[in-house]
Coordinates of C-alpha atoms in Angstrom, one line a residue:
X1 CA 70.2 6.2 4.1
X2 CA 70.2 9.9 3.7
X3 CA 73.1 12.0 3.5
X4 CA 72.9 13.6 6.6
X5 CA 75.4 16.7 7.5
X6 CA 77.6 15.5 10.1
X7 CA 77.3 18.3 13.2
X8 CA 80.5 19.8 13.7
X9 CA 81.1 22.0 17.2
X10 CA 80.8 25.5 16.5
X11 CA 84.4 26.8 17.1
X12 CA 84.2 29.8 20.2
X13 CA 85.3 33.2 18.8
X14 CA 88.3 34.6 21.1
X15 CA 85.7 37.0 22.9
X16 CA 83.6 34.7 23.6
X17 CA 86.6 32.6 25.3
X18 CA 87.6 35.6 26.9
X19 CA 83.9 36.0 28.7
X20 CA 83.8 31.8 29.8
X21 CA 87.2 32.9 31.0
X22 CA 86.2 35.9 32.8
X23 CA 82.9 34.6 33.9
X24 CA 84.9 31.2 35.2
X25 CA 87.3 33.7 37.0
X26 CA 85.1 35.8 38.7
X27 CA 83.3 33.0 40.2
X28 CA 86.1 31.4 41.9
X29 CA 87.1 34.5 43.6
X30 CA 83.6 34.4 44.7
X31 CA 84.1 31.4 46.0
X32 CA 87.2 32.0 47.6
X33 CA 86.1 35.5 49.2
X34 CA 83.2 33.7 50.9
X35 CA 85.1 31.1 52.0
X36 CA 87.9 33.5 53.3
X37 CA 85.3 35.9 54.8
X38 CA 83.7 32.7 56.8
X39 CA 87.2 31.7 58.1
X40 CA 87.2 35.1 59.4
X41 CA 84.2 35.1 61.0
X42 CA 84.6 31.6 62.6
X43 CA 88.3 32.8 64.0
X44 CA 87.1 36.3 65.0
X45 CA 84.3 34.1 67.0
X46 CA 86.7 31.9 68.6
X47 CA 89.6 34.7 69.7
X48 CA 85.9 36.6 71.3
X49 CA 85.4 33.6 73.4
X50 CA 88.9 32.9 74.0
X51 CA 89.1 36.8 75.6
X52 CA 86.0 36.4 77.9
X53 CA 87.0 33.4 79.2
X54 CA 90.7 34.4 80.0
X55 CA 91.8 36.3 82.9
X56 CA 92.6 39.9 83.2
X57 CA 96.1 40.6 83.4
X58 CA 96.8 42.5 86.5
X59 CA 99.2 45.8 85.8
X60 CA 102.6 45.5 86.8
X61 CA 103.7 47.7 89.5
X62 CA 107.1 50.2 87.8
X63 CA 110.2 49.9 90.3
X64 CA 111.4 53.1 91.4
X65 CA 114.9 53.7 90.0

């Protein structure tokens, strides 16, 4: 058999950590912002129906003192 040189994992520099971290970070918050901006949309959605469907309150009539 030939002596064959074993393949060791190339060690990360600290910058290049730093960008798998960054990178990693910025797409949860991605994630998260979509998710939060469809949760809006959805609620906003549902209050909008909510207000056509309810009635009007009438205005309350002010004693006279």
């Amino acid at each position: 058999m030939p002596h064959e040189k074993s393949i060791k994992p190339r060690r990360e520099t600290a910058e290049s950590k730093a960008e798998t971290t960054k990178r990693v970070s910025e797409e949860m918050m991605q994630t998260e912002a979509a998710a939060r901006n469809a949760k809006t949309m959805r609620l906003r959605a549902a209050r909008l129906a909510q207000e056509d469907t309810a009635p009007t309150p009438e205005p309350t009539k002010r004693r006279k003192k």
